[in-house]
Short mmCIF file of C-alpha atoms in Angstrom, two decimals:
data_model
loop_
_atom_site.label_atom_id
_atom_site.label_comp_id
_atom_site.label_asym_id
_atom_site.label_seq_id
_atom_site.Cartn_x
_atom_site.Cartn_y
_atom_site.Cartn_z
CA MET A 14 129.23 179.82 77.33
CA PRO A 15 128.41 176.34 78.69
CA ALA A 16 131.17 174.65 80.68
CA ALA A 17 131.24 171.71 78.23
CA TYR A 18 131.77 174.11 75.35
CA GLY A 19 134.51 175.88 77.27
CA ARG A 20 136.37 172.63 77.93
CA ALA A 21 135.91 171.63 74.30
CA GLY A 22 137.22 175.00 73.19
CA GLU A 23 140.29 174.72 75.42
CA ALA A 24 141.03 171.18 74.21
CA ALA A 25 140.58 172.22 70.61
CA ALA A 26 142.84 175.21 71.03
CA GLU A 27 145.54 173.02 72.53
CA ALA A 28 145.27 170.61 69.60
CA GLY A 29 145.11 173.40 67.02
CA GLU A 30 141.54 172.52 66.05
CA HIS A 31 138.49 174.71 65.50
CA PRO A 32 136.48 174.79 68.77
CA LEU A 33 133.13 174.43 67.01
CA ALA A 34 134.43 171.49 64.96
CA LEU A 35 135.19 169.64 68.19
CA ARG A 36 131.82 170.60 69.63
CA LEU A 37 130.07 169.26 66.51
CA GLU A 38 132.09 166.06 66.77
CA GLN A 39 130.92 165.54 70.36
CA LEU A 40 127.31 166.18 69.32
CA ILE A 41 127.49 163.65 66.47
CA LEU A 42 129.45 160.97 68.33
CA GLY A 43 127.53 161.46 71.57
CA ALA A 44 130.62 161.41 73.77
CA PRO A 45 133.82 163.38 74.39
CA ARG A 46 137.27 162.21 73.41
CA ARG A 47 138.67 159.97 76.10
CA TYR A 48 141.04 157.28 74.78
CA THR A 49 144.21 156.96 72.79
CA PRO A 50 144.16 154.13 70.23
CA PHE A 51 146.20 151.95 72.61
CA GLN A 52 143.85 152.66 75.52
CA ALA A 53 140.79 151.97 73.34
CA ALA A 54 142.20 148.64 72.14
CA ARG A 55 143.12 147.58 75.69
CA THR A 56 139.70 148.59 77.05
CA ALA A 57 137.97 146.68 74.25
CA GLY A 58 140.12 143.62 74.92
CA VAL A 59 141.66 143.41 71.45
CA SER A 60 145.22 143.62 70.23
CA MET A 61 146.54 146.95 69.00
CA ASP A 62 147.33 145.32 65.64
CA LEU A 63 143.74 144.13 65.14
CA ALA A 64 142.32 147.46 66.31
CA ALA A 65 144.52 149.31 63.79
CA ARG A 66 143.38 146.99 61.00
CA PHE A 67 139.73 147.62 61.88
CA TRP A 68 140.23 151.40 61.91
CA ARG A 69 142.03 151.45 58.59
CA ALA A 70 139.39 149.19 57.05
CA MET A 71 136.71 151.65 58.17
CA GLY A 72 138.62 154.39 56.37
CA PHE A 73 140.08 156.30 59.31
CA ALA A 74 143.64 157.63 59.28
CA ASP A 75 146.26 156.63 61.83
CA ILE A 76 146.32 159.18 64.66
CA GLY A 77 149.39 157.99 66.55
CA GLN A 78 148.61 158.06 70.26
CA ALA A 79 146.42 161.17 70.32
CA LYS A 80 143.51 161.06 72.76
CA ALA A 81 140.78 161.19 70.11
CA LEU A 82 138.58 158.10 70.63
CA THR A 83 135.33 157.71 72.56
CA GLU A 84 133.30 155.05 74.35
CA ALA A 85 131.51 154.35 71.05
CA ASP A 86 134.83 153.54 69.40
CA VAL A 87 135.63 151.07 72.16
CA LEU A 88 132.20 149.45 71.83
CA ALA A 89 132.60 149.11 68.04
CA LEU A 90 135.94 147.35 68.49
CA ARG A 91 134.47 145.08 71.15
CA ARG A 92 131.53 144.13 68.91
CA LEU A 93 133.64 143.27 65.88
CA ALA A 94 136.10 141.29 67.96
CA GLY A 95 133.21 139.55 69.72
CA LEU A 96 131.76 138.36 66.41
CA VAL A 97 135.15 136.83 65.58
CA GLU A 98 135.54 135.22 69.02
CA ALA A 99 132.03 133.74 68.79
CA GLY A 100 132.87 132.16 65.44
CA LEU A 101 130.15 134.12 63.63
CA LEU A 102 132.73 135.87 61.43
CA SER A 103 136.28 135.04 60.49
CA GLU A 104 138.82 137.77 61.11
CA SER A 105 139.12 138.46 57.38
CA MET A 106 135.34 138.68 57.06
CA ALA A 107 135.17 141.12 59.99
CA ILE A 108 137.74 143.28 58.18
CA GLN A 109 135.56 143.14 55.05
CA VAL A 110 132.50 144.17 57.08
CA ALA A 111 134.43 147.14 58.44
CA ARG A 112 135.71 148.11 54.99
CA SER A 113 132.40 147.82 53.15
CA THR A 114 130.56 149.72 55.87
CA GLY A 115 133.21 152.41 55.99
CA GLN A 116 133.32 152.92 52.23
CA THR A 117 129.54 153.06 51.88
CA THR A 118 128.90 155.40 54.80
CA ALA A 119 131.86 157.66 53.91
CA ARG A 120 130.27 158.44 50.56
CA LEU A 121 126.87 158.88 52.18
CA ALA A 122 128.28 161.23 54.82
CA ASP A 123 130.07 163.33 52.20
CA TRP A 124 126.92 163.61 50.11
CA GLN A 125 124.72 164.53 53.07
CA THR A 126 127.19 167.10 54.32
CA ASP A 127 127.48 168.70 50.89
CA SER A 128 123.73 168.64 50.28
CA PHE A 129 122.43 169.66 53.71
CA LEU A 130 125.13 171.79 55.27
CA GLU A 131 126.16 173.62 52.11
CA GLY A 132 122.57 174.32 51.13
CA LEU A 133 120.98 174.97 54.51
CA THR A 134 123.60 176.79 56.54
CA GLU A 135 123.49 180.15 54.81
CA PRO A 136 123.58 182.59 57.76
CA PRO A 137 120.02 183.80 58.44
CA GLU A 138 121.24 186.98 60.12
CA PRO A 139 124.10 189.38 59.38
CA GLY A 140 127.14 188.67 61.46
CA MET A 141 126.44 184.94 61.92
CA THR A 142 128.91 182.49 60.48
CA ARG A 143 128.00 179.29 58.69
CA ALA A 144 129.73 177.34 61.45
CA GLU A 145 127.41 178.89 64.04
CA VAL A 146 124.35 177.82 62.04
CA ALA A 147 125.68 174.28 61.55
CA TYR A 148 125.38 173.16 65.18
CA PRO A 149 121.59 173.58 65.66
CA LEU A 150 121.00 172.20 62.16
CA VAL A 151 122.98 169.03 62.87
CA GLU A 152 121.28 168.74 66.26
CA LEU A 153 117.86 168.68 64.55
CA LEU A 154 118.78 166.50 61.55
CA LEU A 155 120.97 163.89 63.22
CA PRO A 156 118.32 161.75 65.01
CA GLU A 157 115.97 161.82 62.02
CA LEU A 158 118.65 160.83 59.51
CA GLU A 159 119.92 158.13 61.84
CA GLU A 160 116.47 156.52 62.11
CA PHE A 161 115.96 156.74 58.36
CA LEU A 162 119.37 155.20 57.68
CA ILE A 163 118.57 152.23 59.92
CA TYR A 164 115.17 151.80 58.25
CA VAL A 165 116.62 151.77 54.72
CA TRP A 166 119.48 149.48 55.77
CA ARG A 167 117.05 146.94 57.27
CA ARG A 168 114.94 147.08 54.10
CA GLN A 169 118.00 146.47 51.93
CA VAL A 170 119.19 143.59 54.15
CA ALA A 171 115.72 142.02 53.94
CA ALA A 172 115.74 142.27 50.14
CA ALA A 173 119.29 140.92 49.82
CA THR A 174 118.61 138.04 52.22
CA SER A 175 115.49 137.11 50.28
CA ARG A 176 117.47 136.94 47.04
CA VAL A 177 120.11 134.70 48.62
CA VAL A 178 117.56 132.36 50.22
CA GLN A 179 115.68 131.92 46.96
CA SER A 180 118.82 131.17 44.92
CA ASP A 181 120.65 127.86 44.68
CA ASP A 182 123.49 127.32 47.15
CA GLU A 183 126.13 127.43 44.41
CA GLU A 184 124.74 130.79 43.24
CA ALA A 185 125.18 132.53 46.60
CA VAL A 186 128.40 134.21 45.43
CA ASP A 187 128.79 133.31 41.73
CA ARG A 188 125.39 133.91 40.16
CA ARG A 189 123.93 134.29 36.69
CA LEU A 190 122.84 137.90 36.34
CA ALA A 191 122.05 140.38 33.62
CA VAL A 192 124.59 143.20 33.84
CA GLY A 193 124.13 146.60 32.24
CA PHE A 194 126.11 149.81 31.78
CA ALA A 195 124.53 153.10 30.73
CA ASP A 196 126.97 155.75 29.52
CA LEU A 197 126.53 159.42 28.56
CA VAL A 198 127.92 160.09 25.07
CA GLY A 199 130.43 162.93 24.71
CA PHE A 200 130.79 163.56 28.43
CA THR A 201 134.47 164.50 28.17
CA ARG A 202 133.61 167.30 25.72
CA LEU A 203 130.87 168.48 28.06
CA THR A 204 133.33 168.82 30.93
CA ARG A 205 135.27 171.36 28.86
CA ARG A 206 132.19 173.31 27.78
CA LEU A 207 130.00 173.47 30.90
CA GLU A 208 130.60 175.39 34.10
CA GLU A 209 131.29 173.24 37.17
CA GLU A 210 127.86 173.90 38.67
CA GLU A 211 126.10 173.05 35.40
CA LEU A 212 128.14 169.86 35.08
CA GLY A 213 127.30 168.87 38.65
CA GLU A 214 123.59 169.40 38.00
CA LEU A 215 123.78 167.31 34.82
CA VAL A 216 125.51 164.42 36.58
CA GLU A 217 123.06 164.55 39.48
CA ALA A 218 120.08 164.54 37.09
CA PHE A 219 121.54 161.58 35.18
CA GLU A 220 122.30 159.56 38.30
CA THR A 221 118.88 160.33 39.83
CA THR A 222 116.98 159.39 36.67
CA ALA A 223 119.00 156.21 36.18
CA ALA A 224 118.60 155.16 39.82
CA ASP A 225 114.83 155.73 39.65
CA GLN A 226 114.42 153.71 36.46
CA VAL A 227 116.60 150.83 37.65
CA ALA A 228 114.72 150.57 40.95
CA ALA A 229 111.25 151.03 39.44
CA TYR A 230 111.60 148.08 37.07
CA GLY A 231 113.20 145.61 39.46
CA GLY A 232 116.94 146.04 38.98
CA ARG A 233 119.68 146.99 41.44
CA LEU A 234 122.01 149.93 41.00
CA ILE A 235 125.56 148.79 41.79
CA LYS A 236 127.41 152.08 41.42
CA THR A 237 127.54 155.40 39.62
CA LEU A 238 130.69 156.69 37.95
CA GLY A 239 129.72 160.24 37.04
CA ASP A 240 128.88 159.73 33.36
CA GLU A 241 128.14 156.01 33.73
CA VAL A 242 125.99 153.74 35.88
CA LEU A 243 126.31 150.00 36.48
CA PHE A 244 123.21 147.95 37.28
CA VAL A 245 122.16 144.31 37.48
CA ALA A 246 118.94 142.36 37.25
CA ASP A 247 118.06 138.76 38.01
CA ASP A 248 116.87 138.07 34.45
CA PRO A 249 117.45 139.55 30.97
CA GLY A 250 113.78 140.53 30.55
CA THR A 251 113.98 142.87 33.52
CA ALA A 252 117.33 144.29 32.38
CA ALA A 253 116.02 144.78 28.83
CA GLU A 254 113.09 146.83 30.13
CA ILE A 255 115.44 148.95 32.23
CA GLY A 256 117.87 149.54 29.35
CA ILE A 257 115.17 150.63 26.93
CA ARG A 258 113.43 152.76 29.56
CA LEU A 259 116.70 154.55 30.23
CA ILE A 260 117.05 155.39 26.53
CA GLU A 261 113.41 156.48 26.26
CA THR A 262 113.62 158.65 29.36
CA MET A 263 116.92 160.33 28.48
CA THR A 264 115.99 161.06 24.85
CA GLY A 265 112.86 162.79 26.15
CA ASP A 266 115.03 165.28 28.07
CA GLU A 267 116.43 168.00 25.79
CA MET A 268 119.07 168.92 28.38
CA MET A 269 120.51 165.40 28.54
CA PRO A 270 123.23 164.13 26.15
CA ALA A 271 122.73 160.97 24.12
CA LEU A 272 122.93 157.68 25.99
CA ARG A 273 124.21 154.25 25.08
CA VAL A 274 123.59 151.00 26.93
CA GLY A 275 125.42 147.67 26.83
CA MET A 276 124.21 144.50 28.57
CA ALA A 277 125.40 140.91 28.96
CA PHE A 278 124.05 137.82 30.72
CA GLY A 279 126.16 135.25 32.52
CA THR A 280 128.02 134.27 35.66
CA VAL A 281 128.94 137.17 37.90
CA THR A 282 131.06 137.26 41.05
CA THR A 283 129.72 139.54 43.79
CA ARG A 284 131.97 141.04 46.45
CA MET A 285 131.22 143.85 48.91
CA GLY A 286 128.24 145.06 46.91
CA ASP A 287 130.16 145.17 43.62
CA VAL A 288 130.17 142.76 40.67
CA PHE A 289 133.12 141.34 38.75
CA GLY A 290 133.92 138.91 35.97
CA THR A 291 133.84 138.39 32.23
CA THR A 292 130.13 139.19 32.00
CA VAL A 293 130.70 142.60 33.55
CA ASN A 294 133.66 143.27 31.24
CA LEU A 295 131.61 142.26 28.20
CA ALA A 296 128.74 144.57 29.15
CA SER A 297 131.23 147.42 29.50
CA ARG A 298 132.78 146.71 26.07
CA LEU A 299 129.35 146.52 24.43
CA THR A 300 128.52 149.92 25.89
CA SER A 301 131.63 151.44 24.34
CA ILE A 302 130.62 150.27 20.83
CA ALA A 303 126.87 150.87 21.11
CA PRO A 304 125.40 153.50 18.74
CA ARG A 305 123.96 156.67 20.25
CA ASP A 306 120.61 156.16 22.01
CA SER A 307 120.78 152.40 21.45
CA VAL A 308 121.05 149.19 23.46
CA LEU A 309 123.46 146.38 22.56
CA VAL A 310 123.34 142.93 24.18
CA ASP A 311 125.48 139.82 23.89
CA GLY A 312 124.45 136.47 22.43
CA ASP A 313 123.64 134.82 25.77
CA PHE A 314 121.42 137.76 26.69
CA ALA A 315 119.61 137.53 23.34
CA GLU A 316 119.20 133.76 23.64
CA ALA A 317 117.75 134.08 27.15
CA LEU A 318 115.20 136.64 25.90
CA GLY A 319 114.19 134.24 23.14
CA GLU A 320 113.84 131.29 25.51
CA ALA A 321 111.67 133.39 27.83
CA GLY A 322 109.38 134.37 24.95
CA ASP A 323 110.32 138.03 25.26
CA ALA A 324 111.84 138.43 21.78
CA PRO A 325 111.94 136.47 18.48
CA LEU A 326 115.33 135.01 17.60
CA SER A 327 114.68 132.94 14.48
CA GLU A 328 112.82 133.56 11.22
CA ALA A 329 110.09 131.25 12.46
CA ASP A 330 109.73 133.34 15.60
CA ALA A 331 109.57 136.47 13.47
CA ALA A 332 106.84 134.87 11.35
CA ASP A 333 104.88 134.08 14.50
CA ALA A 334 105.27 137.71 15.52
CA ALA A 335 103.83 138.82 12.19
CA GLU A 336 100.82 136.58 12.84
CA GLY A 337 100.14 138.25 16.18
CA ALA A 338 102.48 136.53 18.66
CA LYS A 339 103.15 138.78 21.63
CA TYR A 340 106.79 139.78 22.03
CA ARG A 341 108.02 142.64 24.21
CA PHE A 342 111.29 143.25 22.40
CA ALA A 343 112.96 142.89 19.00
CA LEU A 344 116.52 141.73 18.36
CA GLN A 345 118.68 142.45 15.33
CA PRO A 346 122.07 140.72 14.91
CA MET A 347 124.94 143.12 14.23
CA TRP A 348 128.29 142.51 12.58
CA ARG A 349 130.59 140.19 14.49
CA ARG A 350 133.61 142.10 15.73
CA PRO A 351 136.68 141.65 17.91
CA VAL A 352 136.35 143.11 21.40
CA ARG A 353 139.51 143.95 23.31
CA GLY A 354 140.35 141.20 25.79
CA LEU A 355 137.27 139.11 24.97
CA GLY A 356 137.80 137.85 21.42
CA VAL A 357 135.12 138.05 18.71
CA VAL A 358 131.55 138.75 19.82
CA GLU A 359 128.25 139.11 17.98
CA PRO A 360 126.28 142.03 19.42
CA TRP A 361 122.52 142.24 19.07
CA LEU A 362 120.63 145.51 18.80
CA LEU A 363 117.75 145.49 21.29
CA THR A 364 114.62 147.56 20.62
CA ARG A 365 111.03 147.65 21.83
CA ARG A 366 108.41 146.05 19.59
#
């Protein structure tokens, strides 16, 4: 047994931890535990209060004064504090950076652990434990996944920066976007009927298909909620194509439940990768009243499609369509109805021409 493993095993035993868990932690973090939170904050040159706020924002639990932090933890504190000291970020913005990064990577880490370790660490030989297989697997995967993560992150930053630069200054935070929800019909009943593994496979298939369609046609997936996805697009024409493609793709899969889509167009507030505001709420409400395998949009969305020449709105437009005018979509006004919290709205049924 290597000396490093022996020391790790002794330390883990003293702390009541699994020796291999500590060894894996050292492999992933690239350094042994060395500092208590107070020592890490002092070494980084930041106050204990600010250090604690950074750690909590990143999603890590308070550990009292256990010696559990590494040189990398000190460097992370120093970098965040340095951005504040240099005036590049306010303290509140630095906290937001820590929180958004922590929330995003926590979900990614959980997914990768479930997908890779659960699926690939079946003991290849009798007598071997899954824990014993995990170490060499992580050792091989870690550098490759790290490089790929950095590549994708840089690509996403480039795309997001381009969108901001090309928009008006007043639209940097509050922008006009097309917002869409796609929701599986009868999902609650399915949860009672399907086995857990079958339900997990259904959700994964839905999320994968939705993510592929949203990306392929120029939208951005904001989040997935099991039986529902939220996406945005810069213009209603793009969102309309995505919404109809989702319906067409899902109805072509016999294993997939019916789908309904609701979309609205208007001002949206963006924060930490999420979207908020009346437009988002309206899209959600339209989804809840949409017929099975159908797309409902609000009046502003329909009007924007008409102005862009993507769909006829008036009888004159419809007459032009009959004479050969090229429209991508058709719109049919539905009954005006009250929508909880938003007053009376007039939904439009969106179809492909």
